[in-house]
CSV table of N, CA, C and O in Angstrom, one decimal:
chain,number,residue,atom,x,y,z
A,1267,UNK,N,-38.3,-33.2,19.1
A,1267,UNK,CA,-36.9,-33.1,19.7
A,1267,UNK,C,-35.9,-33.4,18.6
A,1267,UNK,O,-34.9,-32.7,18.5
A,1268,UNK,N,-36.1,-34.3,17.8
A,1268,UNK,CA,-35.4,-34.5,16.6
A,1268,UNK,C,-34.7,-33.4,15.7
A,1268,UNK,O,-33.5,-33.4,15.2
A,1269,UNK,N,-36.0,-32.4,15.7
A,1269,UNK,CA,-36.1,-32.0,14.4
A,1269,UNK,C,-35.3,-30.6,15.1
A,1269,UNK,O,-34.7,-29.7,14.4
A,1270,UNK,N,-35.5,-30.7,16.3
A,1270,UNK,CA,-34.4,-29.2,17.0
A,1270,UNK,C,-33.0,-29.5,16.9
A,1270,UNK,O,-32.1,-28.7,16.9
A,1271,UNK,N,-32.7,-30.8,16.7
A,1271,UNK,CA,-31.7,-31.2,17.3
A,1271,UNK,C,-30.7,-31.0,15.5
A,1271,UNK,O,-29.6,-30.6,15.4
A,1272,UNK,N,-31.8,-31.7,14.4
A,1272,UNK,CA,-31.3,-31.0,13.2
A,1272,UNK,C,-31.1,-29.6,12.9
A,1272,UNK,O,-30.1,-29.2,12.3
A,1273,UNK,N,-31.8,-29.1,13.1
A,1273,UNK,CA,-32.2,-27.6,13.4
A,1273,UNK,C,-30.8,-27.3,14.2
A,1273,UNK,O,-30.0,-26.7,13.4
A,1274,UNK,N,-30.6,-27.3,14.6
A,1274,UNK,CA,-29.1,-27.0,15.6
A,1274,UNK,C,-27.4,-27.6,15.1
A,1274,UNK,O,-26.4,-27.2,15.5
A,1275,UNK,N,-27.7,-29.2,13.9
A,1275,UNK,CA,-27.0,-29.5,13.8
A,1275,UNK,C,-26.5,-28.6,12.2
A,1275,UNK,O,-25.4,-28.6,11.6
A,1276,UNK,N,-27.4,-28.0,11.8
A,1276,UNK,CA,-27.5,-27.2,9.9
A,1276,UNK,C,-26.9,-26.0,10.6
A,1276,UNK,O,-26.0,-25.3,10.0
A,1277,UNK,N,-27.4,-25.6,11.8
A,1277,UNK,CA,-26.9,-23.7,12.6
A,1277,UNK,C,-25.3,-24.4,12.8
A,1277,UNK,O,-24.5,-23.4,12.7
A,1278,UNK,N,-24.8,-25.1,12.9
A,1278,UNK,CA,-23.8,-25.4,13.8
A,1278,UNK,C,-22.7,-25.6,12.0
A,1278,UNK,O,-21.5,-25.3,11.9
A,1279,UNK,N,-23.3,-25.9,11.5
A,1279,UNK,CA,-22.6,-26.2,10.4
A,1279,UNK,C,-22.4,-25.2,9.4
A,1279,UNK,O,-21.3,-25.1,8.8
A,1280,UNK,N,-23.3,-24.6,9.2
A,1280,UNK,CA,-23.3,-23.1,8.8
A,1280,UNK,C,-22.7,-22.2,9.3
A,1280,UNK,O,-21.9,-21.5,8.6
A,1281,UNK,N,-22.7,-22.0,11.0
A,1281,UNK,CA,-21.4,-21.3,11.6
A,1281,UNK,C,-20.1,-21.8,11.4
A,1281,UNK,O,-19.1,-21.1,11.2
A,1282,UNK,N,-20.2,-22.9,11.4
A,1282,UNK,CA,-18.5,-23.5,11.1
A,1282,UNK,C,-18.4,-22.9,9.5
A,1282,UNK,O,-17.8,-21.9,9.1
A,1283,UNK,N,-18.9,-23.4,9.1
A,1283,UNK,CA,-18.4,-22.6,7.4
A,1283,UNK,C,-18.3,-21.1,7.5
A,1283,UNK,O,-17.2,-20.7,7.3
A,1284,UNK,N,-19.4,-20.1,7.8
A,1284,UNK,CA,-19.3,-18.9,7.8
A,1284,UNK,C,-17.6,-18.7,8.7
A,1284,UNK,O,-16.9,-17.7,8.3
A,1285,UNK,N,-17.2,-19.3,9.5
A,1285,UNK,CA,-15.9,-19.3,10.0
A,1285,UNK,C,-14.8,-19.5,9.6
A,1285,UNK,O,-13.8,-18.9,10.1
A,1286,UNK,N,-14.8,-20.4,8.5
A,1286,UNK,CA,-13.8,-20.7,7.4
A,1286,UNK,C,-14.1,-19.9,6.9
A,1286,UNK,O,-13.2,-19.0,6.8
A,1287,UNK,N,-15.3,-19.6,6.5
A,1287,UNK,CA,-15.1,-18.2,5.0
A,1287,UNK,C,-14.2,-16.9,5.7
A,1287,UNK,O,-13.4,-16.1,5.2
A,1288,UNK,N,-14.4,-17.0,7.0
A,1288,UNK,CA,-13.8,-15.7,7.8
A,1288,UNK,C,-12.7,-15.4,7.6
A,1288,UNK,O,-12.3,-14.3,7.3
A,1289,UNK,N,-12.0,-16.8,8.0
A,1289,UNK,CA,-10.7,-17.0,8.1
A,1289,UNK,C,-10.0,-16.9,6.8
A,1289,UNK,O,-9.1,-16.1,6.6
A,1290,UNK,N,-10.6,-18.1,5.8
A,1290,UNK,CA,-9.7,-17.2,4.5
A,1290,UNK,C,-9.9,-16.5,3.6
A,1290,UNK,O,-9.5,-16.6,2.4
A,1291,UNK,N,-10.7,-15.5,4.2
A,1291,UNK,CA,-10.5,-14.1,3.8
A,1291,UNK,C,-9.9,-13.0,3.9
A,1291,UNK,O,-9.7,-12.1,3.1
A,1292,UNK,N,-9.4,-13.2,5.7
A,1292,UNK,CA,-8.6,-12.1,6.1
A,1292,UNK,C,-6.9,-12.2,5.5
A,1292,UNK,O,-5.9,-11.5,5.8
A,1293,UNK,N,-6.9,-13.4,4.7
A,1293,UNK,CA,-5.4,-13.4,4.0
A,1293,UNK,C,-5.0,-11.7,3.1
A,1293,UNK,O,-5.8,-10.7,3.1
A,1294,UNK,N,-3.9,-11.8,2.5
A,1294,UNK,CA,-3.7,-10.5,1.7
A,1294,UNK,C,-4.6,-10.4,0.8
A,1294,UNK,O,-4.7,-11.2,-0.2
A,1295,UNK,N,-5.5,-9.2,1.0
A,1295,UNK,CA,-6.8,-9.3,-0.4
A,1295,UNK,C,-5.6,-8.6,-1.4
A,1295,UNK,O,-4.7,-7.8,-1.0
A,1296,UNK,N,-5.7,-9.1,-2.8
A,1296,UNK,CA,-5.5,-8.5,-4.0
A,1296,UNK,C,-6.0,-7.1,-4.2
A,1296,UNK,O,-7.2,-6.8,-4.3
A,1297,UNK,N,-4.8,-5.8,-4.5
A,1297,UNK,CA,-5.2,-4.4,-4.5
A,1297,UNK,C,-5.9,-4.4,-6.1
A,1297,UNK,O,-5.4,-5.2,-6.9
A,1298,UNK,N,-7.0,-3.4,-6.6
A,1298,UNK,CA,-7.2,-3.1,-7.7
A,1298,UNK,C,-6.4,-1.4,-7.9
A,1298,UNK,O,-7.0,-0.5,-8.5
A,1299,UNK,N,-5.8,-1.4,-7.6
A,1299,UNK,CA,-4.9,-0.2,-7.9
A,1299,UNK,C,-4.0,0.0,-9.1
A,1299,UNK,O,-2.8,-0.4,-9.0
A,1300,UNK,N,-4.6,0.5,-10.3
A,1300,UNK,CA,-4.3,0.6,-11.7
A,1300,UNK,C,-3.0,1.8,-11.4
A,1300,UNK,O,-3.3,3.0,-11.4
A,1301,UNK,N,-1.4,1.4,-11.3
A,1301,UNK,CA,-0.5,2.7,-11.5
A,1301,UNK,C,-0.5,3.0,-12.2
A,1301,UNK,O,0.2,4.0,-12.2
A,1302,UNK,N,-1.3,2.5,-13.7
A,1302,UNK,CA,-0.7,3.5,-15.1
A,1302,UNK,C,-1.8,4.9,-14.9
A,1302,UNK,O,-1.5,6.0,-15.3
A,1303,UNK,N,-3.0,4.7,-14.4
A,1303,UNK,CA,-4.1,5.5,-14.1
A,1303,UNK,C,-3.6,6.3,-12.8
A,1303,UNK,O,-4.3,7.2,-12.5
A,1304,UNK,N,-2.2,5.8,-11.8
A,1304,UNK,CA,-2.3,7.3,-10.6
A,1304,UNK,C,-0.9,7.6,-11.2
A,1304,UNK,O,-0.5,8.8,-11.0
A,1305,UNK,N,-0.2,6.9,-11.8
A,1305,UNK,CA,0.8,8.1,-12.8
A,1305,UNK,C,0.5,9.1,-13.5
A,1305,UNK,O,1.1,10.1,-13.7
A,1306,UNK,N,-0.9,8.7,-14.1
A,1306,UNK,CA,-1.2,9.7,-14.9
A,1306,UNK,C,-1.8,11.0,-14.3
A,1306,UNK,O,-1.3,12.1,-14.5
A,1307,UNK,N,-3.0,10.9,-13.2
A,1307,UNK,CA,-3.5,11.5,-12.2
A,1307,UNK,C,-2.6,12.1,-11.7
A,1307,UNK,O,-2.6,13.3,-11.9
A,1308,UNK,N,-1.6,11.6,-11.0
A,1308,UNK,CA,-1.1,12.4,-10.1
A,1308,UNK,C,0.3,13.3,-11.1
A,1308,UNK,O,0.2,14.5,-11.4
A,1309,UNK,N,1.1,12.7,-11.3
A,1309,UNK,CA,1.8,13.3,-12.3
A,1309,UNK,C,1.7,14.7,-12.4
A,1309,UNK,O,0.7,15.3,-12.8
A,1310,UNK,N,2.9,15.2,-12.0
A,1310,UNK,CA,2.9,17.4,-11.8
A,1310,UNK,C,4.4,17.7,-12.0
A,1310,UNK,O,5.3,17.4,-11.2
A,1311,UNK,N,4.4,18.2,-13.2
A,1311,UNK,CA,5.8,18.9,-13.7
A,1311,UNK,C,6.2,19.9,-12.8
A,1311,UNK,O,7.2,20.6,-13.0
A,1312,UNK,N,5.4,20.2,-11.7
A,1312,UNK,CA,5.7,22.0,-11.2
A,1312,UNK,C,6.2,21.1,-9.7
A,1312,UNK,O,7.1,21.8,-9.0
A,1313,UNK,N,5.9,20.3,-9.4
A,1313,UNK,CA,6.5,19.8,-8.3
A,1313,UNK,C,8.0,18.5,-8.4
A,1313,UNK,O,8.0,17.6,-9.2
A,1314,UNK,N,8.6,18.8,-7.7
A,1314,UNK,CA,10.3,17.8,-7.8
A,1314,UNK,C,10.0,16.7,-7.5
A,1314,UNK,O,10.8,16.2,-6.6
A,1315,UNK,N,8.7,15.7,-7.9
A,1315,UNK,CA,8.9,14.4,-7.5
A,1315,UNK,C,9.0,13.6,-9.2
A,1315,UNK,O,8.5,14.0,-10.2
A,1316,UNK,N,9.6,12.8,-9.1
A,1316,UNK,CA,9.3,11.6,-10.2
A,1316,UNK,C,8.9,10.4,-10.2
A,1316,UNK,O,9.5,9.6,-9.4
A,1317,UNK,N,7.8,10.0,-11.0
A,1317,UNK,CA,7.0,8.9,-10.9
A,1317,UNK,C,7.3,7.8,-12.3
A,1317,UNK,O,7.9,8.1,-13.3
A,1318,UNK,N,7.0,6.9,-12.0
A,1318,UNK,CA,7.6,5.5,-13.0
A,1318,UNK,C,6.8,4.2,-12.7
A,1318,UNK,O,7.1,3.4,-11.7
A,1319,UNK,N,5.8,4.1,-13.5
A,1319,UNK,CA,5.0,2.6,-13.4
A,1319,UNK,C,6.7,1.8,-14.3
A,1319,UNK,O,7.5,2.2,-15.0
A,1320,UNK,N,6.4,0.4,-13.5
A,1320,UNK,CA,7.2,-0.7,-13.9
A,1320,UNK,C,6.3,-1.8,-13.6
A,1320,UNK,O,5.1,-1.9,-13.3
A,1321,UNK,N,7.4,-2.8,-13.6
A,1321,UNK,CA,7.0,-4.2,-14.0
A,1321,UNK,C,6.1,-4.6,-14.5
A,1321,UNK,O,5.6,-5.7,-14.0
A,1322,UNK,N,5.6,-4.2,-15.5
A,1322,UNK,CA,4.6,-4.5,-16.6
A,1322,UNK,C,3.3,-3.6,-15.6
A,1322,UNK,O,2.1,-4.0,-15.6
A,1323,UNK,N,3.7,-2.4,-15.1
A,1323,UNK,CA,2.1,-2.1,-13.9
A,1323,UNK,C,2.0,-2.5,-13.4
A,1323,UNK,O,0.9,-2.3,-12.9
A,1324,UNK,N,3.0,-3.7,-12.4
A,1324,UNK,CA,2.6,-4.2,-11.3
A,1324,UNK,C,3.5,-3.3,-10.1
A,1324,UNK,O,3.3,-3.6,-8.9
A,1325,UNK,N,4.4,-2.2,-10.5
A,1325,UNK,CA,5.3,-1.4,-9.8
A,1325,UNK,C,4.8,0.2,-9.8
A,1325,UNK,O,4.0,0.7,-10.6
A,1326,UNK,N,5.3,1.0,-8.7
A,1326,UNK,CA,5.0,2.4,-9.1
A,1326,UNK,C,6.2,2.9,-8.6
A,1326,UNK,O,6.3,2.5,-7.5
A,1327,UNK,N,7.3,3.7,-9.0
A,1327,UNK,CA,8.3,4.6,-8.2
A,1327,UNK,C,8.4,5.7,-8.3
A,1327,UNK,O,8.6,6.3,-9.4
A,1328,UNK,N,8.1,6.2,-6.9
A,1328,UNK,CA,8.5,7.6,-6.7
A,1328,UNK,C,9.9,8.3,-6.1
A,1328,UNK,O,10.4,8.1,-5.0
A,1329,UNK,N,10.3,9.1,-7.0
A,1329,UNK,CA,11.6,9.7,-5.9
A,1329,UNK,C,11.4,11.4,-5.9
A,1329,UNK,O,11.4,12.2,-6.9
A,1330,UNK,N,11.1,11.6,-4.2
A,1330,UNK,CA,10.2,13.2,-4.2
A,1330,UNK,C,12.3,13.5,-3.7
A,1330,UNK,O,13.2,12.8,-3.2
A,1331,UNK,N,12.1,14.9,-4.2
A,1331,UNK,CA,12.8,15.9,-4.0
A,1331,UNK,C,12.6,16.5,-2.3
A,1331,UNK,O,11.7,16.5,-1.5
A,1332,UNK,N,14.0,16.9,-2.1
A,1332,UNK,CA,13.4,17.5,-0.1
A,1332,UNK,C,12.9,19.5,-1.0
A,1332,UNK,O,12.9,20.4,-0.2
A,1333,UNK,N,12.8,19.6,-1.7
A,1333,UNK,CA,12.5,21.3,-2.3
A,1333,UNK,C,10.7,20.8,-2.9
A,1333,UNK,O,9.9,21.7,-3.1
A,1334,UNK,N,10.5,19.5,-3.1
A,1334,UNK,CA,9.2,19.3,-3.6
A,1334,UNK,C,8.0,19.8,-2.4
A,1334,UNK,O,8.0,20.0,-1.2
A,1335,UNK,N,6.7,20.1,-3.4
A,1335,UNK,CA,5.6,20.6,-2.1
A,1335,UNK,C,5.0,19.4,-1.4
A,1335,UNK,O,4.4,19.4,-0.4
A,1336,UNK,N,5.2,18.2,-2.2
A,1336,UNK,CA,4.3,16.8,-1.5
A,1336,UNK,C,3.0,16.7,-2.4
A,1336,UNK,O,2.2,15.8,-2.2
A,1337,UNK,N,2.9,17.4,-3.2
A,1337,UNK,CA,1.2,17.2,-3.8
A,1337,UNK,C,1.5,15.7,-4.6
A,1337,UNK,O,0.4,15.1,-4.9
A,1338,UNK,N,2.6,15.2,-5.1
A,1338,UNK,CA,2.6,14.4,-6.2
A,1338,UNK,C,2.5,13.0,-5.2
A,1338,UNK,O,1.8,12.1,-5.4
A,1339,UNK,N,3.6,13.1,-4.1
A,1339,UNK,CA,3.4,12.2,-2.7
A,1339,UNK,C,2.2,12.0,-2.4
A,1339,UNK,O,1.8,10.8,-2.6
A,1340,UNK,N,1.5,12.9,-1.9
A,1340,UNK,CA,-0.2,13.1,-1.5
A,1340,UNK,C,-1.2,12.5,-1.9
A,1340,UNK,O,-2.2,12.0,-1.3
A,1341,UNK,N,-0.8,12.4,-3.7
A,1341,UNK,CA,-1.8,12.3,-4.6
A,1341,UNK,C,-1.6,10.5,-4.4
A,1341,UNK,O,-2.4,9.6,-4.1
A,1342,UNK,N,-0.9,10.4,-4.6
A,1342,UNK,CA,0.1,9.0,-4.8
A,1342,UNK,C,-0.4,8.0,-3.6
A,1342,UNK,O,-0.7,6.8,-4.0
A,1343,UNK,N,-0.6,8.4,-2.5
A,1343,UNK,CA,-0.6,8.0,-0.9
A,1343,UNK,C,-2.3,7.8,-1.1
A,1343,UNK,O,-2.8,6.7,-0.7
A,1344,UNK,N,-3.1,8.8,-1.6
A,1344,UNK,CA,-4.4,9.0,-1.4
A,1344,UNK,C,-4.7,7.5,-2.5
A,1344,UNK,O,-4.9,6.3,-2.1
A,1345,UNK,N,-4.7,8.1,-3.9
A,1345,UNK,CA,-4.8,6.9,-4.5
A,1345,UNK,C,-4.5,5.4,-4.1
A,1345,UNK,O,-5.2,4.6,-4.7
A,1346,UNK,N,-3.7,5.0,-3.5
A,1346,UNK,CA,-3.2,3.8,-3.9
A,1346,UNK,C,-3.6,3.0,-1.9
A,1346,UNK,O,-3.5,1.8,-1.6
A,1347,UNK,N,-4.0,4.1,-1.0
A,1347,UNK,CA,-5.0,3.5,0.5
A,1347,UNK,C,-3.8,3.9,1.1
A,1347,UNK,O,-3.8,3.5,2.3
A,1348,UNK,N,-2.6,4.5,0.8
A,1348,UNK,CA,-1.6,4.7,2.1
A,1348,UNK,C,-2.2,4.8,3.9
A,1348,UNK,O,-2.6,5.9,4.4
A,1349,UNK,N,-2.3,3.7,4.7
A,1349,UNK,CA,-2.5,3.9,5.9
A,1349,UNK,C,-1.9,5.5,6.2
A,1349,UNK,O,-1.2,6.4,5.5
A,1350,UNK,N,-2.7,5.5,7.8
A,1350,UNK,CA,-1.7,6.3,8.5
A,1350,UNK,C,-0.6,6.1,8.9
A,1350,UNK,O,0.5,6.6,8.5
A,1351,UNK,N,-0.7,5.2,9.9
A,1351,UNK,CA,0.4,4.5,10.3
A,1351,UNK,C,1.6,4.1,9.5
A,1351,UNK,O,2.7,4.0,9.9
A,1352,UNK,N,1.1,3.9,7.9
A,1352,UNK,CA,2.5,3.7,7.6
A,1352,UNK,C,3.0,4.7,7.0
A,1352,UNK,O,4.2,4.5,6.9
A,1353,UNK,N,2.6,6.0,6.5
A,1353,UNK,CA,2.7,7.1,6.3
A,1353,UNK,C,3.3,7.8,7.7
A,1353,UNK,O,4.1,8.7,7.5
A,1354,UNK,N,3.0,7.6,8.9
A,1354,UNK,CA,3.9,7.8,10.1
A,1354,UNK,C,5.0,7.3,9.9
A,1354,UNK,O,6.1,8.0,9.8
A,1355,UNK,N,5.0,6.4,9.9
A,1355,UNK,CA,6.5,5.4,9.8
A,1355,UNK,C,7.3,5.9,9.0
A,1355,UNK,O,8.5,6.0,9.2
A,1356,UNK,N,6.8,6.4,7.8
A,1356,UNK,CA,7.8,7.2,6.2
A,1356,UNK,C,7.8,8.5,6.8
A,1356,UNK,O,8.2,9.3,5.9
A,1357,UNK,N,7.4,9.1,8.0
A,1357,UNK,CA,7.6,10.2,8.4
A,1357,UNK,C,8.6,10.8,9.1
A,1357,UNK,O,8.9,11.9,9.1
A,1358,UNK,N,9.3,9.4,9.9
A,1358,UNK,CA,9.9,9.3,11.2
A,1358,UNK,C,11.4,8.5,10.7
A,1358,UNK,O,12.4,8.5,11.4
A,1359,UNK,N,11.3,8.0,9.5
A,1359,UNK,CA,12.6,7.0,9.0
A,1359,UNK,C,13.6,8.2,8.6
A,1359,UNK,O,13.2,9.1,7.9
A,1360,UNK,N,14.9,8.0,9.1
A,1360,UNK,CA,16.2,8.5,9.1
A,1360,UNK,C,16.8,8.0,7.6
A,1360,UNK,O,16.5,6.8,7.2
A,1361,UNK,N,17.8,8.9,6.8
A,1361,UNK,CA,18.9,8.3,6.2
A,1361,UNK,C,19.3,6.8,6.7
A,1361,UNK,O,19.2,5.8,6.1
A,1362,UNK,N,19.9,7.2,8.1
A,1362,UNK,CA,20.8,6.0,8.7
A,1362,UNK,C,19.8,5.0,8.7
A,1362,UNK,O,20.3,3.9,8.4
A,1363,UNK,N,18.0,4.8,9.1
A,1363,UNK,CA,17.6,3.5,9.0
A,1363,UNK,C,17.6,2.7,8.3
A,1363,UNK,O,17.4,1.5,8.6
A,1364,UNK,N,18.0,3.1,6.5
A,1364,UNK,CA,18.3,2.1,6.0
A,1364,UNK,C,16.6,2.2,5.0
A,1364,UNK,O,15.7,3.0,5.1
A,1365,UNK,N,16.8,1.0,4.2
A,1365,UNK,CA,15.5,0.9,3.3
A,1365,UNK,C,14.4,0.0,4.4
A,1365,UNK,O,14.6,-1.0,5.0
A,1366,UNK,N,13.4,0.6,4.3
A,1366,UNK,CA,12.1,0.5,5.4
A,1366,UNK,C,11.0,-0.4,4.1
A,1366,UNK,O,11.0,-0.5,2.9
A,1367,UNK,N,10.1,-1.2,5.4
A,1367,UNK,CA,8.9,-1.3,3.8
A,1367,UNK,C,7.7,-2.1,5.0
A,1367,UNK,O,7.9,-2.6,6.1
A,1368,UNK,N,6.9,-2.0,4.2
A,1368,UNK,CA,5.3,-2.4,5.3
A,1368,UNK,C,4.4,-2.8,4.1
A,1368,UNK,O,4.8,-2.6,3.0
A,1369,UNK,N,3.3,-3.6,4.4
A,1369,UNK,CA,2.7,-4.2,3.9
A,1369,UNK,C,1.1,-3.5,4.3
A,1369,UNK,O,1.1,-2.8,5.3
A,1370,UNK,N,-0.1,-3.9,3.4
A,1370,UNK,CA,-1.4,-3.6,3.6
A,1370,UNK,C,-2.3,-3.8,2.2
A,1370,UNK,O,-2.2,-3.2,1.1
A,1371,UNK,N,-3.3,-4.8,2.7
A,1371,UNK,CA,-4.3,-5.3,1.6
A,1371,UNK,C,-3.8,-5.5,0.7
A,1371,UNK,O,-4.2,-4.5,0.0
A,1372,UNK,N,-3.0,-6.3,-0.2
A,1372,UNK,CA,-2.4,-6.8,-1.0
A,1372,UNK,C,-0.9,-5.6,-1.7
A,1372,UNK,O,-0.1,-5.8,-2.7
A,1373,UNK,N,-1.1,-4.8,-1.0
A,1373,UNK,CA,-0.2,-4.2,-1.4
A,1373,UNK,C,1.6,-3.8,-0.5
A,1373,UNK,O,1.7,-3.4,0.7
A,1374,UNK,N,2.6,-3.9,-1.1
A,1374,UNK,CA,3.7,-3.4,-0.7
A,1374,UNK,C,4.2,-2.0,-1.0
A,1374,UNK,O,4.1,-1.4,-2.1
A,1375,UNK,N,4.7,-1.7,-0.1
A,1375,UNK,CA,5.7,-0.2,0.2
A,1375,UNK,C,6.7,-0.3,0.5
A,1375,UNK,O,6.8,-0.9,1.6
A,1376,UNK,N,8.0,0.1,-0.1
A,1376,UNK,CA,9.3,-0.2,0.4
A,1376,UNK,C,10.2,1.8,0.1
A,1376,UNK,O,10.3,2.4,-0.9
A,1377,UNK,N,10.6,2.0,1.3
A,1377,UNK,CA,10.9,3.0,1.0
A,1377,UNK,C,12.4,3.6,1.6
A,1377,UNK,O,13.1,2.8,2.2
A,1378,UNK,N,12.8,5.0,1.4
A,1378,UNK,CA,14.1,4.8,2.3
A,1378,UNK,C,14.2,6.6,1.8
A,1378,UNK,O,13.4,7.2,1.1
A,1379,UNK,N,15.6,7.2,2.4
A,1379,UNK,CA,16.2,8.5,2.5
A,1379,UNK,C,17.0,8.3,1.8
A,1379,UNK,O,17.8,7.3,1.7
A,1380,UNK,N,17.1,9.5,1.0
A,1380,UNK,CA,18.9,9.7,0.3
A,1380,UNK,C,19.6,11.0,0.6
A,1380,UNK,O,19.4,12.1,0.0
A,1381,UNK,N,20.3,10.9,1.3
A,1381,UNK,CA,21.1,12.5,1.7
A,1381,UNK,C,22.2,11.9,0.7
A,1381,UNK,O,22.6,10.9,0.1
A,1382,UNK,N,22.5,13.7,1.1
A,1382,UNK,CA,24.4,14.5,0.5
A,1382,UNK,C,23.8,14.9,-0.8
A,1382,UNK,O,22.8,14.7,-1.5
A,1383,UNK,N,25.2,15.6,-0.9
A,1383,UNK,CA,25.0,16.3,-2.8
A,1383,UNK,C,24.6,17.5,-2.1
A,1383,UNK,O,24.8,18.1,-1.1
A,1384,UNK,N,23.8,17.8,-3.5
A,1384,UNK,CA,23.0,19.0,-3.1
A,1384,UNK,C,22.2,18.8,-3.1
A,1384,UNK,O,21.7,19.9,-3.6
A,1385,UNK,N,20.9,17.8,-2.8
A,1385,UNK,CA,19.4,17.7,-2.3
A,1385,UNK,C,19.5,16.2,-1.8
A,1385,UNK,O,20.4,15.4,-2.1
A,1386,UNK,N,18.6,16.0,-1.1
A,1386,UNK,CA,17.8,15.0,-0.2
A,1386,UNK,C,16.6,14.4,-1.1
A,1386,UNK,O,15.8,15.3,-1.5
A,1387,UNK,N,16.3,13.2,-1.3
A,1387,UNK,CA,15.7,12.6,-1.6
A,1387,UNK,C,15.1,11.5,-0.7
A,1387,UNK,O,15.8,10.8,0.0
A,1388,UNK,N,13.5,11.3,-1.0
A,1388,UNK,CA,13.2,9.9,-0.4
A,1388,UNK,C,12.9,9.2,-1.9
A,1388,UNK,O,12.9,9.7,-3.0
A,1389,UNK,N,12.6,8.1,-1.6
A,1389,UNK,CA,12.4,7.2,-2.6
A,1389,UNK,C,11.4,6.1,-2.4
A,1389,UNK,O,11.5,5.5,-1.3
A,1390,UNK,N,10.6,5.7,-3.1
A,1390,UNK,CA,9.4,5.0,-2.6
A,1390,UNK,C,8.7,4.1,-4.0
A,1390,UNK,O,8.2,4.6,-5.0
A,1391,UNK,N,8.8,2.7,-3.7
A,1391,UNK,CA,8.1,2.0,-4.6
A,1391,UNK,C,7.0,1.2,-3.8
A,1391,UNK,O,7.1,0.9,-2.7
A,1392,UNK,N,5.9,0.9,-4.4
A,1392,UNK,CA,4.2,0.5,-4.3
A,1392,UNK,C,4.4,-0.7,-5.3
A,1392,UNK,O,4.7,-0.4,-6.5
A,1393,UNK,N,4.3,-1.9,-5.0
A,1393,UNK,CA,4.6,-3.1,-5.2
A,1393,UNK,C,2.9,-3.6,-5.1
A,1393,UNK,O,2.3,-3.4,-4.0
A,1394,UNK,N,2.3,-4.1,-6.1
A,1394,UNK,CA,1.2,-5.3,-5.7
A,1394,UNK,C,2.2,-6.6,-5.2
A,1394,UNK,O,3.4,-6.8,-5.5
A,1395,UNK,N,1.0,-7.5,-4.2
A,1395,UNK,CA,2.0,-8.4,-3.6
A,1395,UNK,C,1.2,-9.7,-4.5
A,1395,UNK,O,0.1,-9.6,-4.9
A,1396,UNK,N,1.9,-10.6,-4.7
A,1396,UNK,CA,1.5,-11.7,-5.2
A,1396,UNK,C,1.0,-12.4,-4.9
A,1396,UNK,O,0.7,-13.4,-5.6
């Protein structure tokens, strides 16, 4: 009876820890998303987007053209885990909303519209989060 009762007290302890490890894991994991490697990748003179690693590589910015095909976007989104959802959300945001931004696995997205002139731009930076 003892020895169940140890036996139950090491299970019980083990689950409590495997629980903690649970818990602080699901914090923001750290992205390994190299931008100087999806600037380079993605990067296409034939399409109206422009790309810009900053902050020492810890930044990426894009500003697509409304005349661009999206492949430099695409490439950009694929590489770096763009949800759907938040790729919906950058689908649906207006000029008037203003600068938008969402979060996912250690990484940031902050994005927005630029009308007038003579072309439409969006604008989009990919932030590792700290």
């Amino acid at each position: 009876m003892f020895v169940i009762m140890i036996i139950g007290d090491v299970l019980g302890i083990l689950f409590l820890f495997g629980c903690v490890l649970g818990l602080t894991g699901t914090g923001q994991q750290q992205t390994s998303v190299d931008f100087n490697a999806v600037e380079q990748k993605c990067n296409d003179e034939d399409d109206d987007t422009t790309l810009q690693v900053g902050d020492g590589g810890a930044s990426l910015s894009l500003s697509m053209e409304d005349d661009s095909d999206g492949k430099v976007f695409n490439c950009v989104a694929s590489e770096v885990g763009l949800p759907d959802s938040v790729r919906s959300k950058m689908g649906s945001t207006r000029a008037l909303d203003g600068t938008q931004s969402d979060t996912w696995d250690g990484m940031k997205v902050t994005w927005s519209y630029q009308t007038g002139g003579y072309s439409n731009s969006l604008d989009v930076v990919y932030e590792r989060q700290k």
